[in-house]
């Protein structure tokens, strides 16, 4: 019987499924470059401090993001697989119970458990997006920038603590694809659930499932945001709240984030927003970046024509 199998075998089987669903995210990456839209102060901060900010997922600008994934997952897990076997129903009930215990239905409350946090650094695969420029040119002088990163160099320059893991990939917006991935997760883990019944096996299984679901929650968004073509670098952290947790004020609220040092030489280009056309601004960017040790950057204007 399955219960008599060696511990390494059952763990290895769970680990393979767990890794498969992590790979589903990272397989949809980008070749070469991704772009981070930011304000003038954000650009200066990245160069001067040589770090980037990873925002807590429970405090992102889109307050509906957690609601969307909760509704998506509840729908999929509530209807997954036509089988009426007791084990199927039991497993489905576990998944739904996990969601309701980890999420209380309010958009700003954490989907994840308190001991597991998710932080993201957002980029886009669209180098010159009008919708994103509109979000980052709200300063008094209406100037914004996007920073072109060599993704491989950026990822390789980020150091993690022992309780952190890093994943990256393109955000998934297509509802059918999202549902297919979650149904596949249900079916994969359901097969293991039927084979391994000991409490210690189920505990290991549940932890793997929750970890995969937390990852999917970061990389699935409503199709209404497809225009952003977002590429995310995400840090997942377990354990107590970090001592180096930072806060920034935005619109009267206080948003938690963590800082990660990077190699600023992973930056390959700077684009100036379509609201700013002066050569003086481009020269100032070149001077600033050179001062902080980055030379030879491509500094250019947006190609979007503005209508006044």
Tab-separated table of C-alpha atoms in Angstrom:
chain	number	residue	atom	x	y	z
A	1	UNK	CA	0.000	0.000	0.000
A	2	UNK	CA	1.043	3.609	-0.532
A	3	UNK	CA	1.445	4.204	3.185
A	4	UNK	CA	4.287	1.696	3.326
A	5	UNK	CA	6.372	3.546	0.794
A	6	UNK	CA	9.595	5.074	1.998
A	7	UNK	CA	9.478	8.632	3.252
A	8	UNK	CA	11.829	9.954	0.562
A	9	UNK	CA	9.524	8.595	-2.136
A	10	UNK	CA	6.333	10.228	-0.953
A	11	UNK	CA	8.121	13.498	-0.228
A	12	UNK	CA	9.764	13.425	-3.636
A	13	UNK	CA	6.379	12.931	-5.278
A	14	UNK	CA	4.894	15.925	-3.489
A	15	UNK	CA	7.996	17.988	-4.232
A	16	UNK	CA	7.751	17.199	-7.954
A	17	UNK	CA	4.163	18.436	-8.105
A	18	UNK	CA	5.063	21.496	-6.043
A	19	UNK	CA	7.931	22.359	-8.394
A	20	UNK	CA	5.773	21.750	-11.455
A	21	UNK	CA	3.385	24.480	-10.359
A	22	UNK	CA	6.217	26.875	-9.541
A	23	UNK	CA	7.565	26.249	-13.034
A	24	UNK	CA	4.167	27.105	-14.507
A	25	UNK	CA	4.837	30.678	-13.419
A	26	UNK	CA	8.518	31.000	-14.201
A	27	UNK	CA	8.157	29.321	-17.600
A	28	UNK	CA	6.275	32.403	-18.794
A	29	UNK	CA	9.173	34.780	-18.404
A	30	UNK	CA	10.714	37.356	-20.698
A	31	UNK	CA	13.739	37.310	-22.923
A	32	UNK	CA	16.156	40.045	-21.989
A	33	UNK	CA	14.488	43.191	-20.739
A	34	UNK	CA	11.624	44.355	-18.540
A	35	UNK	CA	10.731	47.916	-17.598
A	36	UNK	CA	9.974	49.563	-14.271
A	37	UNK	CA	7.917	52.771	-14.446
A	38	UNK	CA	8.630	55.222	-11.661
A	39	UNK	CA	8.684	58.837	-10.542
A	40	UNK	CA	11.765	61.106	-10.612
A	41	UNK	CA	12.316	60.488	-6.882
A	42	UNK	CA	11.950	56.749	-7.463
A	43	UNK	CA	14.602	56.808	-10.188
A	44	UNK	CA	17.002	58.786	-8.015
A	45	UNK	CA	16.425	56.467	-5.056
A	46	UNK	CA	17.243	53.338	-7.071
A	47	UNK	CA	20.536	54.819	-8.246
A	48	UNK	CA	21.600	56.543	-5.031
A	49	UNK	CA	20.670	53.714	-2.642
A	50	UNK	CA	21.286	50.943	-5.200
A	51	UNK	CA	18.218	49.073	-4.052
A	52	UNK	CA	14.620	48.442	-5.080
A	53	UNK	CA	11.452	48.264	-3.015
A	54	UNK	CA	9.281	45.159	-2.836
A	55	UNK	CA	5.763	46.117	-1.788
A	56	UNK	CA	3.673	43.931	0.501
A	57	UNK	CA	1.043	42.252	-1.705
A	58	UNK	CA	-1.685	42.963	0.826
A	59	UNK	CA	-1.176	46.708	0.319
A	60	UNK	CA	-0.869	47.021	-3.450
A	61	UNK	CA	-2.496	49.836	-5.409
A	62	UNK	CA	-5.163	47.492	-6.738
A	63	UNK	CA	-7.279	46.822	-3.683
A	64	UNK	CA	-9.423	44.315	-5.599
A	65	UNK	CA	-6.530	41.961	-6.383
A	66	UNK	CA	-7.018	39.718	-3.353
A	67	UNK	CA	-10.784	39.677	-3.887
A	68	UNK	CA	-10.324	38.568	-7.467
A	69	UNK	CA	-8.070	35.630	-6.664
A	70	UNK	CA	-10.257	34.532	-3.771
A	71	UNK	CA	-13.341	34.476	-5.994
A	72	UNK	CA	-11.443	32.725	-8.792
A	73	UNK	CA	-10.105	29.992	-6.535
A	74	UNK	CA	-13.356	29.481	-4.665
A	75	UNK	CA	-15.119	28.975	-7.990
A	76	UNK	CA	-12.540	26.503	-9.301
A	77	UNK	CA	-12.144	24.479	-6.111
A	78	UNK	CA	-15.883	24.465	-5.540
A	79	UNK	CA	-16.534	22.788	-8.879
A	80	UNK	CA	-13.284	20.995	-9.694
A	81	UNK	CA	-13.538	17.423	-10.965
A	82	UNK	CA	-16.935	15.762	-11.504
A	83	UNK	CA	-16.097	12.858	-9.216
A	84	UNK	CA	-18.391	12.425	-6.213
A	85	UNK	CA	-16.008	10.232	-4.251
A	86	UNK	CA	-15.844	11.011	-0.556
A	87	UNK	CA	-12.120	11.665	-0.781
A	88	UNK	CA	-12.662	14.161	-3.564
A	89	UNK	CA	-15.262	16.009	-1.525
A	90	UNK	CA	-13.078	15.909	1.564
A	91	UNK	CA	-10.112	17.344	-0.304
A	92	UNK	CA	-12.264	20.016	-1.922
A	93	UNK	CA	-13.696	20.930	1.488
A	94	UNK	CA	-10.177	21.285	2.877
A	95	UNK	CA	-9.182	23.712	0.125
A	96	UNK	CA	-12.291	25.832	0.569
A	97	UNK	CA	-11.892	25.835	4.352
A	98	UNK	CA	-8.291	26.964	3.947
A	99	UNK	CA	-9.415	29.938	1.889
A	100	UNK	CA	-12.095	31.000	4.317
A	101	UNK	CA	-9.758	30.720	7.305
A	102	UNK	CA	-7.003	32.739	5.598
A	103	UNK	CA	-9.225	35.410	4.111
A	104	UNK	CA	-12.108	37.313	5.629
A	105	UNK	CA	-13.501	38.864	2.463
A	106	UNK	CA	-12.230	42.404	2.873
A	107	UNK	CA	-9.984	43.611	0.082
A	108	UNK	CA	-7.152	44.916	2.227
A	109	UNK	CA	-6.969	41.967	4.578
A	110	UNK	CA	-4.235	39.428	4.032
A	111	UNK	CA	-5.040	36.451	1.852
A	112	UNK	CA	-1.893	34.771	3.138
A	113	UNK	CA	-1.305	33.643	6.679
A	114	UNK	CA	0.445	36.068	9.012
A	115	UNK	CA	3.590	33.900	9.016
A	116	UNK	CA	3.827	33.956	5.203
A	117	UNK	CA	4.226	37.261	3.418
A	118	UNK	CA	4.443	38.158	-0.259
A	119	UNK	CA	6.365	41.139	-1.630
A	120	UNK	CA	6.550	42.234	-5.263
A	121	UNK	CA	8.609	44.484	-7.494
A	122	UNK	CA	6.565	45.316	-10.580
A	123	UNK	CA	7.846	45.783	-14.101
A	124	UNK	CA	6.248	45.595	-17.533
A	125	UNK	CA	7.178	43.940	-20.799
A	126	UNK	CA	5.790	47.056	-22.548
A	127	UNK	CA	8.572	49.596	-22.915
A	128	UNK	CA	6.345	52.530	-23.796
A	129	UNK	CA	2.862	52.195	-22.296
A	130	UNK	CA	0.559	55.211	-22.209
A	131	UNK	CA	-1.560	53.728	-19.412
A	132	UNK	CA	1.515	53.207	-17.235
A	133	UNK	CA	2.896	56.655	-18.030
A	134	UNK	CA	-0.404	58.081	-16.825
A	135	UNK	CA	0.186	56.420	-13.460
A	136	UNK	CA	3.712	57.759	-13.008
A	137	UNK	CA	3.551	61.308	-14.353
A	138	UNK	CA	1.391	62.795	-11.625
A	139	UNK	CA	4.124	64.951	-10.117
A	140	UNK	CA	3.969	68.744	-10.346
A	141	UNK	CA	6.193	68.795	-13.437
A	142	UNK	CA	4.451	65.711	-14.954
A	143	UNK	CA	7.734	63.854	-15.475
A	144	UNK	CA	8.200	60.126	-15.146
A	145	UNK	CA	10.705	57.492	-16.202
A	146	UNK	CA	10.929	53.857	-16.995
A	147	UNK	CA	14.026	51.852	-16.222
A	148	UNK	CA	15.040	49.056	-18.541
A	149	UNK	CA	16.499	46.110	-16.608
A	150	UNK	CA	18.432	43.135	-17.862
A	151	UNK	CA	16.197	40.634	-16.082
A	152	UNK	CA	18.824	37.920	-15.621
A	153	UNK	CA	21.363	40.343	-14.130
A	154	UNK	CA	18.715	41.904	-11.894
A	155	UNK	CA	17.548	38.542	-10.528
A	156	UNK	CA	21.095	37.321	-9.953
A	157	UNK	CA	22.006	40.447	-7.977
A	158	UNK	CA	19.213	40.086	-5.379
A	159	UNK	CA	20.299	38.480	-2.103
A	160	UNK	CA	17.823	36.591	0.054
A	161	UNK	CA	17.705	35.659	3.722
A	162	UNK	CA	17.383	32.031	4.781
A	163	UNK	CA	13.584	32.290	5.134
A	164	UNK	CA	12.991	33.915	1.747
A	165	UNK	CA	12.499	32.562	-1.757
A	166	UNK	CA	12.308	34.477	-5.026
A	167	UNK	CA	10.135	33.781	-8.063
A	168	UNK	CA	9.550	35.803	-11.203
A	169	UNK	CA	7.312	35.694	-14.238
A	170	UNK	CA	4.641	37.394	-16.293
A	171	UNK	CA	1.264	38.027	-14.702
A	172	UNK	CA	-1.513	35.800	-16.081
A	173	UNK	CA	-4.655	37.698	-17.119
A	174	UNK	CA	-6.635	35.177	-19.191
A	175	UNK	CA	-9.388	33.712	-17.031
A	176	UNK	CA	-9.528	30.370	-18.846
A	177	UNK	CA	-5.791	29.877	-18.413
A	178	UNK	CA	-6.017	30.762	-14.721
A	179	UNK	CA	-8.811	28.250	-14.188
A	180	UNK	CA	-6.932	25.555	-16.114
A	181	UNK	CA	-3.872	25.976	-13.899
A	182	UNK	CA	-5.892	25.808	-10.679
A	183	UNK	CA	-7.850	22.764	-11.849
A	184	UNK	CA	-4.570	21.098	-12.748
A	185	UNK	CA	-3.281	21.881	-9.264
A	186	UNK	CA	-6.438	20.367	-7.741
A	187	UNK	CA	-6.135	17.190	-9.818
A	188	UNK	CA	-2.398	16.763	-9.223
A	189	UNK	CA	-2.652	17.068	-5.471
A	190	UNK	CA	-5.890	15.086	-5.322
A	191	UNK	CA	-4.066	12.031	-6.673
A	192	UNK	CA	-1.426	12.349	-3.950
A	193	UNK	CA	-4.063	13.007	-1.297
A	194	UNK	CA	-5.705	9.664	-2.125
A	195	UNK	CA	-2.398	7.781	-1.873
A	196	UNK	CA	-0.923	9.158	1.334
A	197	UNK	CA	-3.099	9.205	4.429
A	198	UNK	CA	-0.830	9.539	7.450
A	199	UNK	CA	-1.128	12.838	9.279
A	200	UNK	CA	2.527	13.763	8.752
A	201	UNK	CA	2.155	13.091	5.003
A	202	UNK	CA	-1.007	15.157	4.791
A	203	UNK	CA	0.643	17.988	6.732
A	204	UNK	CA	3.532	18.086	4.250
A	205	UNK	CA	1.022	17.914	1.396
A	206	UNK	CA	-1.069	20.787	2.758
A	207	UNK	CA	1.985	23.002	3.165
A	208	UNK	CA	2.979	22.360	-0.454
A	209	UNK	CA	-0.535	23.165	-1.696
A	210	UNK	CA	-0.747	26.397	0.268
A	211	UNK	CA	2.651	27.481	-0.986
A	212	UNK	CA	1.616	26.911	-4.626
A	213	UNK	CA	-1.655	28.746	-4.096
A	214	UNK	CA	0.120	31.727	-2.538
A	215	UNK	CA	2.396	31.875	-5.562
A	216	UNK	CA	-0.526	31.740	-7.987
A	217	UNK	CA	-2.237	34.510	-6.015
A	218	UNK	CA	0.666	36.829	-6.857
A	219	UNK	CA	0.728	36.052	-10.573
A	220	UNK	CA	-2.991	36.071	-11.464
A	221	UNK	CA	-4.980	39.275	-12.022
A	222	UNK	CA	-8.235	40.385	-13.566
A	223	UNK	CA	-8.113	40.745	-17.370
A	224	UNK	CA	-9.020	44.416	-16.952
A	225	UNK	CA	-5.348	45.018	-16.139
A	226	UNK	CA	-4.016	43.267	-19.254
A	227	UNK	CA	-2.854	46.610	-20.683
A	228	UNK	CA	-0.145	46.716	-18.002
A	229	UNK	CA	1.616	43.572	-19.361
A	230	UNK	CA	3.092	43.166	-15.902
A	231	UNK	CA	6.190	41.166	-15.098
A	232	UNK	CA	6.693	40.545	-11.381
A	233	UNK	CA	9.668	39.670	-9.236
A	234	UNK	CA	8.299	38.301	-5.965
A	235	UNK	CA	9.863	37.524	-2.593
A	236	UNK	CA	8.040	35.016	-0.392
A	237	UNK	CA	8.946	35.155	3.268
A	238	UNK	CA	8.084	32.821	6.140
A	239	UNK	CA	8.500	33.368	9.855
A	240	UNK	CA	8.184	36.379	12.114
A	241	UNK	CA	7.749	39.899	10.759
A	242	UNK	CA	11.216	41.104	9.647
A	243	UNK	CA	13.013	43.726	11.690
A	244	UNK	CA	13.953	45.582	8.516
A	245	UNK	CA	10.341	46.071	7.393
A	246	UNK	CA	9.864	49.633	6.112
A	247	UNK	CA	6.813	51.837	5.625
A	248	UNK	CA	5.988	54.590	3.172
A	249	UNK	CA	3.091	57.004	3.277
A	250	UNK	CA	0.674	57.114	0.362
A	251	UNK	CA	-2.623	58.991	0.323
A	252	UNK	CA	-2.701	59.004	4.106
A	253	UNK	CA	-2.108	55.251	4.451
A	254	UNK	CA	1.109	53.492	5.482
A	255	UNK	CA	2.350	50.838	3.081
A	256	UNK	CA	4.840	48.150	4.198
A	257	UNK	CA	7.724	47.123	1.981
A	258	UNK	CA	11.181	45.571	2.105
A	259	UNK	CA	14.344	46.815	0.413
A	260	UNK	CA	16.679	44.649	-1.633
A	261	UNK	CA	20.100	45.749	-2.834
A	262	UNK	CA	20.733	45.342	-6.543
A	263	UNK	CA	23.558	45.770	-9.010
A	264	UNK	CA	22.610	49.016	-10.770
A	265	UNK	CA	24.659	47.848	-13.743
A	266	UNK	CA	21.712	45.551	-14.480
A	267	UNK	CA	20.060	48.768	-15.736
A	268	UNK	CA	20.419	49.110	-19.494
A	269	UNK	CA	18.217	52.079	-20.417
A	270	UNK	CA	16.207	55.010	-19.123
A	271	UNK	CA	13.170	56.338	-21.003
A	272	UNK	CA	11.716	59.779	-20.279
A	273	UNK	CA	7.933	60.127	-20.230
A	274	UNK	CA	6.085	61.641	-23.213
A	275	UNK	CA	5.230	64.668	-21.062
A	276	UNK	CA	8.894	65.748	-21.043
A	277	UNK	CA	10.893	66.444	-24.199
A	278	UNK	CA	13.832	68.613	-23.144
A	279	UNK	CA	17.420	67.517	-23.791
A	280	UNK	CA	18.307	69.046	-20.425
A	281	UNK	CA	16.396	66.288	-18.620
A	282	UNK	CA	18.178	63.573	-20.605
A	283	UNK	CA	21.567	65.153	-19.893
A	284	UNK	CA	20.756	65.283	-16.196
A	285	UNK	CA	19.861	61.577	-16.183
A	286	UNK	CA	23.165	60.745	-17.895
A	287	UNK	CA	25.089	62.813	-15.365
A	288	UNK	CA	23.292	61.296	-12.396
A	289	UNK	CA	23.681	57.694	-13.545
A	290	UNK	CA	27.368	58.208	-14.331
A	291	UNK	CA	27.895	59.646	-10.845
A	292	UNK	CA	26.534	56.434	-9.329
A	293	UNK	CA	28.742	54.215	-11.461
A	294	UNK	CA	26.562	53.413	-14.472
A	295	UNK	CA	27.848	54.613	-17.818
A	296	UNK	CA	26.765	53.946	-21.374
A	297	UNK	CA	23.046	53.859	-20.656
A	298	UNK	CA	20.639	54.354	-23.519
A	299	UNK	CA	18.661	57.447	-22.520
A	300	UNK	CA	15.726	58.235	-24.769
A	301	UNK	CA	12.333	59.865	-25.023
A	302	UNK	CA	9.018	58.091	-25.227
A	303	UNK	CA	7.773	57.745	-28.792
A	304	UNK	CA	4.145	58.357	-27.782
A	305	UNK	CA	2.801	61.581	-29.308
A	306	UNK	CA	0.738	63.670	-26.925
A	307	UNK	CA	-2.346	65.593	-27.927
A	308	UNK	CA	-3.093	68.787	-26.078
